[in-house]
Coordinates of C-alpha atoms in Angstrom, one line a residue:
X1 CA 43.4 80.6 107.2
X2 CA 46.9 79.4 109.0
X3 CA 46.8 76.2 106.5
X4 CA 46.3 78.1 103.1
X5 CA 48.9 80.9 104.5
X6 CA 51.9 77.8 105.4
X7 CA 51.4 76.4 101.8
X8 CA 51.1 79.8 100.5
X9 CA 54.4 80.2 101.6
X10 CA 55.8 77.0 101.2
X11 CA 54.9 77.7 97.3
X12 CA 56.9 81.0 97.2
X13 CA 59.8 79.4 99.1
X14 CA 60.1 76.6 96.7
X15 CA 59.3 79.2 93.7
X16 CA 62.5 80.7 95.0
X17 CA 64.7 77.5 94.8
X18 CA 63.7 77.1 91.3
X19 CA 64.8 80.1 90.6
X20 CA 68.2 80.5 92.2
X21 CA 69.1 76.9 91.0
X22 CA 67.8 78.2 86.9
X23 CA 70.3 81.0 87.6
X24 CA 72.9 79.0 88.6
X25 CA 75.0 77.8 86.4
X26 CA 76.5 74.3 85.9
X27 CA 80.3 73.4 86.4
X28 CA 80.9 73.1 82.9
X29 CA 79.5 73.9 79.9
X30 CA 80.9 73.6 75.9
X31 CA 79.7 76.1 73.0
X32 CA 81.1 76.2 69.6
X33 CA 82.3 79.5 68.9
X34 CA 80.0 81.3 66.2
X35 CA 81.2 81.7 63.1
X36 CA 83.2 79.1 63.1
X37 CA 83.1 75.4 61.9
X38 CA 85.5 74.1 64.5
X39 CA 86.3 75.9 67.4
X40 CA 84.8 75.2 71.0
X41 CA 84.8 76.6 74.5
X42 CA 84.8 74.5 77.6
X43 CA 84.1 76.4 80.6
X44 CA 85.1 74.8 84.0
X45 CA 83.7 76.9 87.1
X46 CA 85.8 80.1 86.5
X47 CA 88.5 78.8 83.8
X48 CA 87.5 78.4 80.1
X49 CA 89.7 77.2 77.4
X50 CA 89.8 76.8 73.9
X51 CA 89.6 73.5 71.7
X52 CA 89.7 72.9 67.8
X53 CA 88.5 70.0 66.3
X54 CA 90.1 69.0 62.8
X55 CA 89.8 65.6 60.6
X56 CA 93.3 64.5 62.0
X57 CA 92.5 65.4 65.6
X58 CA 92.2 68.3 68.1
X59 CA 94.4 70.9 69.8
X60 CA 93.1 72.0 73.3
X61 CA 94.7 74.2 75.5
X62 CA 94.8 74.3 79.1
X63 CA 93.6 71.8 81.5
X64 CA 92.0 73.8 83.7
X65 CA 91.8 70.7 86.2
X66 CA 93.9 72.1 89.5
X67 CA 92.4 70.4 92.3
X68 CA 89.6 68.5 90.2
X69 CA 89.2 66.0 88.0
X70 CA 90.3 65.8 84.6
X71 CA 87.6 64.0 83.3
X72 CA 85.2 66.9 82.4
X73 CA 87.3 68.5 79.9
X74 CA 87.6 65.1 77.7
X75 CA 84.7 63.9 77.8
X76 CA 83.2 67.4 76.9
X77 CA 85.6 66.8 73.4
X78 CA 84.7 63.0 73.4
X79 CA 80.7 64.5 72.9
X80 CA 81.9 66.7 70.0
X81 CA 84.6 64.2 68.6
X82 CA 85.9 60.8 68.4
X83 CA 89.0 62.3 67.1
X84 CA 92.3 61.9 69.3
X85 CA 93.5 65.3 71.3
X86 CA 96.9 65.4 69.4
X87 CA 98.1 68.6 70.8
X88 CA 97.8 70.0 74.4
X89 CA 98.8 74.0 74.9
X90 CA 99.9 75.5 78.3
X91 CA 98.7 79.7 77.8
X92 CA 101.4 79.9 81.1
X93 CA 102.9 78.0 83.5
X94 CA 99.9 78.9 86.9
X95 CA 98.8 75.7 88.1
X96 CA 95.2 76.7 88.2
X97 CA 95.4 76.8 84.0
X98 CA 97.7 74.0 83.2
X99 CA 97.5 71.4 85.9
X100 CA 95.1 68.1 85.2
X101 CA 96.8 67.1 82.2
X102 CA 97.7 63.3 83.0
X103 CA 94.4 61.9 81.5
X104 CA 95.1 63.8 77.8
X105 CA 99.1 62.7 78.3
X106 CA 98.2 58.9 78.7
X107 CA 96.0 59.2 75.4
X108 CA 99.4 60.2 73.1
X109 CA 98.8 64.2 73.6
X110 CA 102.0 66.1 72.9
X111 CA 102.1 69.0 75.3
X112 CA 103.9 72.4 74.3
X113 CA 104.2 75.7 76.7
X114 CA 106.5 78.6 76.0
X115 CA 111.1 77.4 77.2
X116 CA 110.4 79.5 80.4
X117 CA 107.4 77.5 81.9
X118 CA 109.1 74.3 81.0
X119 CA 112.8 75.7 82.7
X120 CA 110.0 77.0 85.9
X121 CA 108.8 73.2 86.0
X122 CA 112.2 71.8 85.7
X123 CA 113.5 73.9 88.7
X124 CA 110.3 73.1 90.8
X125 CA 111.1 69.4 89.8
X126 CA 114.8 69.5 90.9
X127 CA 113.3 70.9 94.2
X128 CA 110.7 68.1 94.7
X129 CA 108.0 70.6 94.7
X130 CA 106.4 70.0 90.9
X131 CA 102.5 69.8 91.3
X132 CA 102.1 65.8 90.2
X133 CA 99.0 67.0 87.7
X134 CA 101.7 69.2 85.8
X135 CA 102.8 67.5 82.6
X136 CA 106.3 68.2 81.0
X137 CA 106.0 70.2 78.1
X138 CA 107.4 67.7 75.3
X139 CA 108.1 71.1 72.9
X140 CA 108.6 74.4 73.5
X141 CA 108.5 77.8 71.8
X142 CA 110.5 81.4 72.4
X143 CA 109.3 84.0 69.9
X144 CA 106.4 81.8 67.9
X145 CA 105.3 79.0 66.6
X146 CA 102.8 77.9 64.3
X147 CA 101.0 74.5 64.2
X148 CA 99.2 73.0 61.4
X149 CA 97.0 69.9 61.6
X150 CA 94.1 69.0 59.3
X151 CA 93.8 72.0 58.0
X152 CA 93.2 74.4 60.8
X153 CA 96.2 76.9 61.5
X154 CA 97.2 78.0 65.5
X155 CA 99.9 80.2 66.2
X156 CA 101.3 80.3 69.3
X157 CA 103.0 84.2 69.8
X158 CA 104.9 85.3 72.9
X159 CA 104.0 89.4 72.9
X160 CA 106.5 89.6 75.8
X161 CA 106.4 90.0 79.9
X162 CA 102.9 90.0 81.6
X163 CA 100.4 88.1 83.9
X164 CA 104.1 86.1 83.9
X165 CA 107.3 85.8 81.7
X166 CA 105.7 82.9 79.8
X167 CA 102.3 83.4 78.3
X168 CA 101.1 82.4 74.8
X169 CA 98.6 84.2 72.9
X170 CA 96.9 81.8 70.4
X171 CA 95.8 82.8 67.2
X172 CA 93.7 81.6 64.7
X173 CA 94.6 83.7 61.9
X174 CA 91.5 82.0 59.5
X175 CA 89.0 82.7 62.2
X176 CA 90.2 85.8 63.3
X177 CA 90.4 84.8 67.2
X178 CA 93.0 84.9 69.6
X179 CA 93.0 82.7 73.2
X180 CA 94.4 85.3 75.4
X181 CA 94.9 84.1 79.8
X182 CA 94.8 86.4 82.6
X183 CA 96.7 89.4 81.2
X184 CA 93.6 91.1 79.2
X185 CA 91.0 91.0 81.7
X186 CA 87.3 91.9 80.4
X187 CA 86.0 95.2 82.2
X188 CA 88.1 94.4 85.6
X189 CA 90.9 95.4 87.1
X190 CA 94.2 93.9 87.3
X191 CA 94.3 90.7 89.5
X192 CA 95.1 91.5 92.8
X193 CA 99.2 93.3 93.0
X194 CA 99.9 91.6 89.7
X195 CA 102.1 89.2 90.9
X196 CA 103.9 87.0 89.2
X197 CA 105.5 90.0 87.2
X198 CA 108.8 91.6 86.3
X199 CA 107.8 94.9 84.8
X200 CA 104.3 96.6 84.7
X201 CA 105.3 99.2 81.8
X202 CA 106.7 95.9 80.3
X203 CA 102.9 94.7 80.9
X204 CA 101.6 97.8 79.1
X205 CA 103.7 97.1 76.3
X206 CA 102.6 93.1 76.1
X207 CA 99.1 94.7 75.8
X208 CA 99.9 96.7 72.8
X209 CA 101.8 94.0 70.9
X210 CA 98.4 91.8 71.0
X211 CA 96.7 94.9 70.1
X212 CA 98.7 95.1 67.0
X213 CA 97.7 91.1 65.9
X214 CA 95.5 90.5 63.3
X215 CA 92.2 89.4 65.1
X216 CA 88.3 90.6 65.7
X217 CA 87.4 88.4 69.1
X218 CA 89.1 87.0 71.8
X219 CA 88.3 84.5 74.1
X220 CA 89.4 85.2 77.5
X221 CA 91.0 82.4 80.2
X222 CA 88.6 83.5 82.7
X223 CA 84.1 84.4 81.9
X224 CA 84.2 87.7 82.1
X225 CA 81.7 91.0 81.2
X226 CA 78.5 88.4 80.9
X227 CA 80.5 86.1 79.2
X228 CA 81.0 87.8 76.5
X229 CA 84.5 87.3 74.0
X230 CA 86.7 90.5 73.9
X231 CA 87.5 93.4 71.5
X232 CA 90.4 95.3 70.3
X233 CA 88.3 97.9 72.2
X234 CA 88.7 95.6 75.6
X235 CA 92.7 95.5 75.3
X236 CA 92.7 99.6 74.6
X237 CA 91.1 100.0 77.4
X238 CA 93.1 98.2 79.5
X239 CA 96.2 99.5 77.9
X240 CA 94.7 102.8 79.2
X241 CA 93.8 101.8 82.9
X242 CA 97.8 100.7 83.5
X243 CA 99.0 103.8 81.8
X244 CA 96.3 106.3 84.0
X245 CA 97.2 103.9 87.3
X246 CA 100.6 104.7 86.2
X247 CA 100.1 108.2 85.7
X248 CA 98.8 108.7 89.1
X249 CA 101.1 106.6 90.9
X250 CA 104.6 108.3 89.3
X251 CA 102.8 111.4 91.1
X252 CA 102.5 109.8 94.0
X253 CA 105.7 108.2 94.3
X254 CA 107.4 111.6 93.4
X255 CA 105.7 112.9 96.3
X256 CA 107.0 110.6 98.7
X257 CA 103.5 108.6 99.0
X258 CA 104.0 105.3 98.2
X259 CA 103.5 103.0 99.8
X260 CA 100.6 103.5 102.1
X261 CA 99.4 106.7 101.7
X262 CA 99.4 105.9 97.5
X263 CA 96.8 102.9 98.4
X264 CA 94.9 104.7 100.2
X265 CA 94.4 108.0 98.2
X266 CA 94.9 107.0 94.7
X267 CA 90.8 106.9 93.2
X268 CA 90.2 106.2 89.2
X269 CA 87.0 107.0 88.9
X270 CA 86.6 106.4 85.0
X271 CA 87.1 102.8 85.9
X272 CA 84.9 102.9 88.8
X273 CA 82.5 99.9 87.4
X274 CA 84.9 97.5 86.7
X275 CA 84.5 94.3 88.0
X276 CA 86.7 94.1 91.6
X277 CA 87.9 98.0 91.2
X278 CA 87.0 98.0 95.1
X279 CA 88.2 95.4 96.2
X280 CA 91.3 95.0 93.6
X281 CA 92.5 99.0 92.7
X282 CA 94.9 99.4 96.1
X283 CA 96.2 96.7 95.3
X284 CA 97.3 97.4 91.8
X285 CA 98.5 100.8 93.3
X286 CA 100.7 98.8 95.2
X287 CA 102.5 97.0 92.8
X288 CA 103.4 100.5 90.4
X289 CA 104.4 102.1 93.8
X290 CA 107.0 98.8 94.1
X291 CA 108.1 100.3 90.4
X292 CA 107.9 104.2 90.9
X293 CA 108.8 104.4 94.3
X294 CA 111.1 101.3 94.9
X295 CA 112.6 100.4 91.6
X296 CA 111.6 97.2 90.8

């Protein structure tokens, strides 16, 4: 009987392995986005970014390569197309989106992110403390720019202060998508105490400017909500989370309980299944206390 029992269990524990290593998923994955004839999404670990494909070459945006190699992301285009990357787009200046880009810079990418991540890299240059993986951006945009190459149509809209003073939203106004980084997260709650940001209602009002665009889906910078793309419906909702945080923390500070007290007391229960609402709410709390109860 102790024979049969050991490989009776020796079956279910290697039935097990299998399983957990189906559900895991590999480090990188491409899909073409449905509906469309040309647009991809290459997903490396927890960072996705968009690429196009056109007769005359292809546009990707971020790198996504901080602290790994490079590689991935071109040969995932190189097993689509043997057309050159022509353009390379930064959504913001983080390192964890837009470093790696050496590899698409020695093949004759041009490389554009909105004046303030290029003035950002500049100054962290003069200092000696650039990343080396970070390319220069070659051109730069302040309000919007639109490129054009075989065909396909990107625009590349600044809606205003967010995530950080910097960020792109790119549009595809013939597919009705936008590529939008960090600042509309999926079902979650703002990252950590929103750093990296100069005024939350400014935030709030980024959010409603990319509301306002003309598109259906958007693909998000990070898999989020089963990996699903987002919906106008997404970016309300988030518009209404910072306005209700808001809300509540105004109270607060006019109450004399930020910081502390705020962190701890302040419960939104309508957005109690978001993804990191436990671990992440307090901390947003923090940062409107900084703005309601500190003034800046």
């Amino acid at each position: 009987m102790k024979p049969i029992r050991c490989l009776t269990a020796l079956a279910a524990f290697f039935v097990g392995v299998g399983s957990a290593a189906a559900q895991t998923p590999p480090q990188t994955s491409t899909k073409k986005v449905d509906g469309t004839e040309n647009v991809y999404v290459f997903r490396y670990g927890g960072h996705q970014s968009m690429f196009i494909v056109t007769p005359q070459g292809v546009i990707a945006t971020d790198p996504i390569s901080y602290l790994r190699p490079a590689k991935p992301y071109l040969d995932a285009i190189k097993a689509v197309t043997d057309k050159p990357v022509k353009y390379v787009i930064y959504s913001h200046h983080h390192y964890d989106h837009i470093a790696g880009g050496k590899p698409f810079k020695e093949l004759g990418a041009t490389f554009i992110a909105h004046r303030r991540a290029k003035e950002r890299f500049l100054e962290l240059k003069k200092q000696n403390a650039l990343l080396p993986d970070v390319v220069m951006p070659d051109q730069v945009v302040d309000g919007k720019k639109t490129i054009t190459l075989g065909g396909t149509t990107l625009e590349l809209i600044f809606v205003g202060r967010n995530h950080s003073d910097n960020t792109l939203v790119m549009r595809l106004p013939k597919e009705k998508l936008v590529f939008v980084v960090d600042f509309a997260p999926l079902e979650s709650i703002q990252f950590r105490n929103i750093p990296d940001n100069a005024s939350p209602l400014e935030y709030i009002d980024s959010l409603k400017k990319l509301a306002a665009l003309d598109w259906e889906r958007m693909i998000p910078g990070h898999p989020q909500a089963g990996g699903r793309f987002g919906t106008k419906k997404d970016v309300q909702d988030d518009i209404a989370y910072l306005e209700d945080l808001s809300a509540e923390v105004k109270k607060a500070a006019d109450s004399g309980k930020c910081i502390d007290t705020a962190m701890k007391e302040i419960k939104l229960p309508k957005y109690e299944k978001w993804s990191n609402y436990e671990t992440g709410l307090a901390a947003n709390v923090e940062r409107f206390c900084y703005w309601w109860g500190r003034g800046y």
